[in-house]
Amino acid sequence: LCTRSEFEKAEQCLEQAEKLGREIGAHHFIAAALGVQGHVLRCTGRHDKALERYNESIRIERGCDSIDSLPEALYGRGSSLFALGRVEDAAKDLRESVELYRKIGLAESRDYFMPLSALAHVEEARGNRAEAEQLAVEAEQLARLLGIDEKHPEFDVRICYDMTRKLTKKIVKECS
């Protein structure tokens, strides 16, 4: 539903999923449902509400000593924090997300591409040009490896791809 931009229907389904998870005490299920709720809210520009969902998802995951949906929730929260101008907090979450994806062996996945790309932009905003360049180049190489381009069906992936391409073009132009 999210990939087809049916956000209202997705919100309803996710609220039901969260409710069911709470009824049966399935903490990982609750955390995942909250994380995806955060994603829907973030994609529709409701970053403050998204932060509430991401915060709860992250709290549950850390309480269960699990990282099942933690890297994705950290990526989402970091993206919302960046959108709200909280650059330092965003960098912390995105860096942790990238490190967790590496730790669990998903450094060649679409899921890793997302926070990697976002972190490149955050580091540029922080004035860390060398690190931003290194991250952007890695993200662009990964995009090529995974076949990610401007026509990718997932909105978030297309946005990250577009931002990464713009950043690498800017870096090349400045170095010329």
PDB file of N, CA and C in Angstrom, residues 89-156:
ATOM      1  N   ASP A  89      21.147  15.285  15.620  1.00  0.00           N
ATOM      2  CA  ASP A  89      20.391  14.091  16.020  1.00  0.00           C
ATOM      3  C   ASP A  89      20.191  13.155  14.831  1.00  0.00           C
ATOM      4  N   ALA A  90      19.926  13.744  13.668  1.00  0.00           N
ATOM      5  CA  ALA A  90      19.737  12.944  12.453  1.00  0.00           C
ATOM      6  C   ALA A  90      21.006  12.167  12.133  1.00  0.00           C
ATOM      7  N   ALA A  91      22.144  12.831  12.222  1.00  0.00           N
ATOM      8  CA  ALA A  91      23.426  12.172  11.918  1.00  0.00           C
ATOM      9  C   ALA A  91      23.648  10.984  12.842  1.00  0.00           C
ATOM     10  N   LYS A  92      23.350  11.142  14.113  1.00  0.00           N
ATOM     11  CA  LYS A  92      23.543  10.060  15.086  1.00  0.00           C
ATOM     12  C   LYS A  92      22.695   8.841  14.720  1.00  0.00           C
ATOM     13  N   ASP A  93      21.405   9.066  14.432  1.00  0.00           N
ATOM     14  CA  ASP A  93      20.516   7.953  14.092  1.00  0.00           C
ATOM     15  C   ASP A  93      20.906   7.291  12.775  1.00  0.00           C
ATOM     16  N   LEU A  94      21.213   8.088  11.779  1.00  0.00           N
ATOM     17  CA  LEU A  94      21.556   7.530  10.469  1.00  0.00           C
ATOM     18  C   LEU A  94      22.866   6.745  10.539  1.00  0.00           C
ATOM     19  N   ARG A  95      23.827   7.259  11.297  1.00  0.00           N
ATOM     20  CA  ARG A  95      25.097   6.543  11.449  1.00  0.00           C
ATOM     21  C   ARG A  95      24.869   5.204  12.145  1.00  0.00           C
ATOM     22  N   GLU A  96      24.032   5.196  13.188  1.00  0.00           N
ATOM     23  CA  GLU A  96      23.752   3.933  13.878  1.00  0.00           C
ATOM     24  C   GLU A  96      23.034   2.957  12.949  1.00  0.00           C
ATOM     25  N   SER A  97      22.123   3.458  12.140  1.00  0.00           N
ATOM     26  CA  SER A  97      21.410   2.604  11.190  1.00  0.00           C
ATOM     27  C   SER A  97      22.389   1.964  10.211  1.00  0.00           C
ATOM     28  N   VAL A  98      23.281   2.765   9.647  1.00  0.00           N
ATOM     29  CA  VAL A  98      24.282   2.259   8.701  1.00  0.00           C
ATOM     30  C   VAL A  98      25.152   1.196   9.380  1.00  0.00           C
ATOM     31  N   GLU A  99      25.602   1.488  10.588  1.00  0.00           N
ATOM     32  CA  GLU A  99      26.458   0.534  11.304  1.00  0.00           C
ATOM     33  C   GLU A  99      25.728  -0.773  11.602  1.00  0.00           C
ATOM     34  N   LEU A 100      24.456  -0.696  11.965  1.00  0.00           N
ATOM     35  CA  LEU A 100      23.684  -1.916  12.239  1.00  0.00           C
ATOM     36  C   LEU A 100      23.492  -2.743  10.973  1.00  0.00           C
ATOM     37  N   TYR A 101      23.192  -2.092   9.857  1.00  0.00           N
ATOM     38  CA  TYR A 101      23.055  -2.840   8.596  1.00  0.00           C
ATOM     39  C   TYR A 101      24.360  -3.540   8.240  1.00  0.00           C
ATOM     40  N   ARG A 102      25.488  -2.872   8.469  1.00  0.00           N
ATOM     41  CA  ARG A 102      26.788  -3.514   8.214  1.00  0.00           C
ATOM     42  C   ARG A 102      26.975  -4.710   9.146  1.00  0.00           C
ATOM     43  N   LYS A 103      26.639  -4.512  10.411  1.00  0.00           N
ATOM     44  CA  LYS A 103      26.828  -5.557  11.420  1.00  0.00           C
ATOM     45  C   LYS A 103      26.027  -6.816  11.102  1.00  0.00           C
ATOM     46  N   ILE A 104      24.807  -6.649  10.572  1.00  0.00           N
ATOM     47  CA  ILE A 104      23.972  -7.817  10.297  1.00  0.00           C
ATOM     48  C   ILE A 104      24.141  -8.342   8.872  1.00  0.00           C
ATOM     49  N   GLY A 105      25.105  -7.798   8.156  1.00  0.00           N
ATOM     50  CA  GLY A 105      25.442  -8.328   6.835  1.00  0.00           C
ATOM     51  C   GLY A 105      24.547  -7.872   5.700  1.00  0.00           C
ATOM     52  N   LEU A 106      23.943  -6.711   5.848  1.00  0.00           N
ATOM     53  CA  LEU A 106      23.061  -6.208   4.784  1.00  0.00           C
ATOM     54  C   LEU A 106      23.642  -4.972   4.092  1.00  0.00           C
ATOM     55  N   ALA A 107      24.969  -4.893   4.025  1.00  0.00           N
ATOM     56  CA  ALA A 107      25.606  -3.725   3.425  1.00  0.00           C
ATOM     57  C   ALA A 107      25.521  -3.700   1.902  1.00  0.00           C
ATOM     58  N   GLU A 108      24.907  -4.684   1.302  1.00  0.00           N
ATOM     59  CA  GLU A 108      24.673  -4.670  -0.150  1.00  0.00           C
ATOM     60  C   GLU A 108      23.180  -4.816  -0.417  1.00  0.00           C
ATOM     61  N   SER A 109      22.386  -4.046   0.319  1.00  0.00           N
ATOM     62  CA  SER A 109      20.929  -4.141   0.180  1.00  0.00           C
ATOM     63  C   SER A 109      20.298  -2.765  -0.020  1.00  0.00           C
ATOM     64  N   ARG A 110      19.086  -2.782  -0.498  1.00  0.00           N
ATOM     65  CA  ARG A 110      18.301  -1.552  -0.649  1.00  0.00           C
ATOM     66  C   ARG A 110      18.118  -0.895   0.707  1.00  0.00           C
ATOM     67  N   ASP A 111      17.913  -1.718   1.739  1.00  0.00           N
ATOM     68  CA  ASP A 111      17.710  -1.185   3.078  1.00  0.00           C
ATOM     69  C   ASP A 111      18.929  -0.406   3.562  1.00  0.00           C
ATOM     70  N   TYR A 112      20.113  -0.858   3.223  1.00  0.00           N
ATOM     71  CA  TYR A 112      21.352  -0.164   3.590  1.00  0.00           C
ATOM     72  C   TYR A 112      21.541   1.099   2.751  1.00  0.00           C
ATOM     73  N   PHE A 113      21.161   1.032   1.498  1.00  0.00           N
ATOM     74  CA  PHE A 113      21.304   2.176   0.596  1.00  0.00           C
ATOM     75  C   PHE A 113      20.603   3.412   1.141  1.00  0.00           C
ATOM     76  N   MET A 114      19.433   3.215   1.724  1.00  0.00           N
ATOM     77  CA  MET A 114      18.621   4.348   2.171  1.00  0.00           C
ATOM     78  C   MET A 114      19.330   5.187   3.248  1.00  0.00           C
ATOM     79  N   PRO A 115      19.711   4.610   4.390  1.00  0.00           N
ATOM     80  CA  PRO A 115      20.378   5.451   5.394  1.00  0.00           C
ATOM     81  C   PRO A 115      21.766   5.911   4.949  1.00  0.00           C
ATOM     82  N   LEU A 116      22.442   5.122   4.126  1.00  0.00           N
ATOM     83  CA  LEU A 116      23.746   5.520   3.617  1.00  0.00           C
ATOM     84  C   LEU A 116      23.620   6.803   2.792  1.00  0.00           C
ATOM     85  N   SER A 117      22.653   6.828   1.903  1.00  0.00           N
ATOM     86  CA  SER A 117      22.407   8.001   1.076  1.00  0.00           C
ATOM     87  C   SER A 117      21.999   9.201   1.930  1.00  0.00           C
ATOM     88  N   ALA A 118      21.081   8.965   2.860  1.00  0.00           N
ATOM     89  CA  ALA A 118      20.621  10.055   3.729  1.00  0.00           C
ATOM     90  C   ALA A 118      21.772  10.605   4.568  1.00  0.00           C
ATOM     91  N   LEU A 119      22.629   9.712   5.074  1.00  0.00           N
ATOM     92  CA  LEU A 119      23.762  10.152   5.890  1.00  0.00           C
ATOM     93  C   LEU A 119      24.721  11.020   5.077  1.00  0.00           C
ATOM     94  N   ALA A 120      24.898  10.707   3.809  1.00  0.00           N
ATOM     95  CA  ALA A 120      25.756  11.537   2.950  1.00  0.00           C
ATOM     96  C   ALA A 120      25.247  12.974   2.922  1.00  0.00           C
ATOM     97  N   HIS A 121      23.943  13.140   2.822  1.00  0.00           N
ATOM     98  CA  HIS A 121      23.360  14.486   2.758  1.00  0.00           C
ATOM     99  C   HIS A 121      23.434  15.202   4.099  1.00  0.00           C
ATOM    100  N   VAL A 122      23.249  14.451   5.158  1.00  0.00           N
ATOM    101  CA  VAL A 122      23.361  15.041   6.488  1.00  0.00           C
ATOM    102  C   VAL A 122      24.790  15.502   6.737  1.00  0.00           C
ATOM    103  N   GLU A 123      25.761  14.673   6.358  1.00  0.00           N
ATOM    104  CA  GLU A 123      27.160  15.059   6.562  1.00  0.00           C
ATOM    105  C   GLU A 123      27.522  16.275   5.718  1.00  0.00           C
ATOM    106  N   GLU A 124      26.965  16.379   4.537  1.00  0.00           N
ATOM    107  CA  GLU A 124      27.194  17.584   3.742  1.00  0.00           C
ATOM    108  C   GLU A 124      26.619  18.806   4.468  1.00  0.00           C
ATOM    109  N   ALA A 125      25.411  18.665   5.007  1.00  0.00           N
ATOM    110  CA  ALA A 125      24.772  19.763   5.740  1.00  0.00           C
ATOM    111  C   ALA A 125      25.580  20.148   6.984  1.00  0.00           C
ATOM    112  N   ARG A 126      26.276  19.180   7.566  1.00  0.00           N
ATOM    113  CA  ARG A 126      27.110  19.441   8.745  1.00  0.00           C
ATOM    114  C   ARG A 126      28.463  20.040   8.364  1.00  0.00           C
ATOM    115  N   GLY A 127      28.745  20.106   7.066  1.00  0.00           N
ATOM    116  CA  GLY A 127      30.014  20.659   6.611  1.00  0.00           C
ATOM    117  C   GLY A 127      31.141  19.652   6.538  1.00  0.00           C
ATOM    118  N   ASN A 128      30.814  18.392   6.662  1.00  0.00           N
ATOM    119  CA  ASN A 128      31.814  17.319   6.587  1.00  0.00           C
ATOM    120  C   ASN A 128      31.917  16.834   5.140  1.00  0.00           C
ATOM    121  N   ARG A 129      32.525  17.658   4.315  1.00  0.00           N
ATOM    122  CA  ARG A 129      32.531  17.415   2.872  1.00  0.00           C
ATOM    123  C   ARG A 129      33.210  16.104   2.481  1.00  0.00           C
ATOM    124  N   ALA A 130      34.340  15.802   3.075  1.00  0.00           N
ATOM    125  CA  ALA A 130      35.070  14.578   2.706  1.00  0.00           C
ATOM    126  C   ALA A 130      34.240  13.340   3.039  1.00  0.00           C
ATOM    127  N   GLU A 131      33.646  13.328   4.211  1.00  0.00           N
ATOM    128  CA  GLU A 131      32.823  12.182   4.586  1.00  0.00           C
ATOM    129  C   GLU A 131      31.578  12.098   3.715  1.00  0.00           C
ATOM    130  N   ALA A 132      30.957  13.245   3.429  1.00  0.00           N
ATOM    131  CA  ALA A 132      29.782  13.258   2.557  1.00  0.00           C
ATOM    132  C   ALA A 132      30.125  12.679   1.191  1.00  0.00           C
ATOM    133  N   GLU A 133      31.285  13.063   0.666  1.00  0.00           N
ATOM    134  CA  GLU A 133      31.727  12.562  -0.637  1.00  0.00           C
ATOM    135  C   GLU A 133      31.926  11.052  -0.604  1.00  0.00           C
ATOM    136  N   GLN A 134      32.609  10.573   0.425  1.00  0.00           N
ATOM    137  CA  GLN A 134      32.864   9.135   0.548  1.00  0.00           C
ATOM    138  C   GLN A 134      31.540   8.357   0.632  1.00  0.00           C
ATOM    139  N   LEU A 135      30.618   8.830   1.441  1.00  0.00           N
ATOM    140  CA  LEU A 135      29.326   8.155   1.593  1.00  0.00           C
ATOM    141  C   LEU A 135      28.508   8.203   0.299  1.00  0.00           C
ATOM    142  N   ALA A 136      28.522   9.346  -0.374  1.00  0.00           N
ATOM    143  CA  ALA A 136      27.757   9.493  -1.620  1.00  0.00           C
ATOM    144  C   ALA A 136      28.297   8.570  -2.708  1.00  0.00           C
ATOM    145  N   VAL A 137      29.611   8.476  -2.804  1.00  0.00           N
ATOM    146  CA  VAL A 137      30.216   7.583  -3.800  1.00  0.00           C
ATOM    147  C   VAL A 137      29.842   6.137  -3.495  1.00  0.00           C
ATOM    148  N   GLU A 138      29.926   5.746  -2.221  1.00  0.00           N
ATOM    149  CA  GLU A 138      29.534   4.378  -1.841  1.00  0.00           C
ATOM    150  C   GLU A 138      28.061   4.123  -2.166  1.00  0.00           C
ATOM    151  N   ALA A 139      27.208   5.113  -1.868  1.00  0.00           N
ATOM    152  CA  ALA A 139      25.781   4.954  -2.143  1.00  0.00           C
ATOM    153  C   ALA A 139      25.509   4.840  -3.644  1.00  0.00           C
ATOM    154  N   GLU A 140      26.216   5.645  -4.425  1.00  0.00           N
ATOM    155  CA  GLU A 140      26.012   5.593  -5.875  1.00  0.00           C
ATOM    156  C   GLU A 140      26.501   4.257  -6.449  1.00  0.00           C
ATOM    157  N   GLN A 141      27.617   3.755  -5.960  1.00  0.00           N
ATOM    158  CA  GLN A 141      28.110   2.449  -6.412  1.00  0.00           C
ATOM    159  C   GLN A 141      27.126   1.342  -6.036  1.00  0.00           C
ATOM    160  N   LEU A 142      26.575   1.425  -4.838  1.00  0.00           N
ATOM    161  CA  LEU A 142      25.600   0.436  -4.396  1.00  0.00           C
ATOM    162  C   LEU A 142      24.329   0.521  -5.248  1.00  0.00           C
ATOM    163  N   ALA A 143      23.913   1.730  -5.584  1.00  0.00           N
ATOM    164  CA  ALA A 143      22.726   1.902  -6.433  1.00  0.00           C
ATOM    165  C   ALA A 143      22.937   1.201  -7.776  1.00  0.00           C
ATOM    166  N   ARG A 144      24.124   1.375  -8.355  1.00  0.00           N
ATOM    167  CA  ARG A 144      24.419   0.702  -9.628  1.00  0.00           C
ATOM    168  C   ARG A 144      24.392  -0.816  -9.460  1.00  0.00           C
ATOM    169  N   LEU A 145      25.005  -1.294  -8.384  1.00  0.00           N
ATOM    170  CA  LEU A 145      25.043  -2.731  -8.101  1.00  0.00           C
ATOM    171  C   LEU A 145      23.630  -3.316  -7.957  1.00  0.00           C
ATOM    172  N   LEU A 146      22.744  -2.567  -7.316  1.00  0.00           N
ATOM    173  CA  LEU A 146      21.390  -3.044  -7.045  1.00  0.00           C
ATOM    174  C   LEU A 146      20.394  -2.719  -8.161  1.00  0.00           C
ATOM    175  N   GLY A 147      20.841  -1.956  -9.155  1.00  0.00           N
ATOM    176  CA  GLY A 147      19.939  -1.585 -10.241  1.00  0.00           C
ATOM    177  C   GLY A 147      18.938  -0.511  -9.841  1.00  0.00           C
ATOM    178  N   ILE A 148      19.311   0.312  -8.880  1.00  0.00           N
ATOM    179  CA  ILE A 148      18.442   1.403  -8.422  1.00  0.00           C
ATOM    180  C   ILE A 148      18.660   2.598  -9.334  1.00  0.00           C
ATOM    181  N   ASP A 149      17.561   3.165  -9.803  1.00  0.00           N
ATOM    182  CA  ASP A 149      17.642   4.369 -10.622  1.00  0.00           C
ATOM    183  C   ASP A 149      16.409   5.234 -10.365  1.00  0.00           C
ATOM    184  N   GLU A 150      16.272   6.292 -11.158  1.00  0.00           N
ATOM    185  CA  GLU A 150      15.164   7.246 -10.960  1.00  0.00           C
ATOM    186  C   GLU A 150      13.792   6.643 -11.240  1.00  0.00           C
ATOM    187  N   LYS A 151      13.745   5.428 -11.769  1.00  0.00           N
ATOM    188  CA  LYS A 151      12.461   4.785 -12.079  1.00  0.00           C
ATOM    189  C   LYS A 151      12.083   3.721 -11.048  1.00  0.00           C
ATOM    190  N   HIS A 152      12.832   3.626  -9.974  1.00  0.00           N
ATOM    191  CA  HIS A 152      12.563   2.617  -8.946  1.00  0.00           C
ATOM    192  C   HIS A 152      11.137   2.793  -8.413  1.00  0.00           C
ATOM    193  N   PRO A 153      10.399   1.704  -8.187  1.00  0.00           N
ATOM    194  CA  PRO A 153       8.994   1.819  -7.774  1.00  0.00           C
ATOM    195  C   PRO A 153       8.763   2.382  -6.372  1.00  0.00           C
ATOM    196  N   GLU A 154       9.763   2.331  -5.506  1.00  0.00           N
ATOM    197  CA  GLU A 154       9.572   2.841  -4.148  1.00  0.00           C
ATOM    198  C   GLU A 154       9.987   4.308  -4.064  1.00  0.00           C
ATOM    199  N   PHE A 155       9.069   5.109  -3.560  1.00  0.00           N
ATOM    200  CA  PHE A 155       9.264   6.557  -3.469  1.00  0.00           C
ATOM    201  C   PHE A 155      10.543   6.907  -2.709  1.00  0.00           C
ATOM    202  N   ASP A 156      10.727   6.345  -1.528  1.00  0.00           N
ATOM    203  CA  ASP A 156      11.898   6.645  -0.704  1.00  0.00           C
ATOM    204  C   ASP A 156      13.196   6.322  -1.438  1.00  0.00           C
TER     205      ASP A 156
END
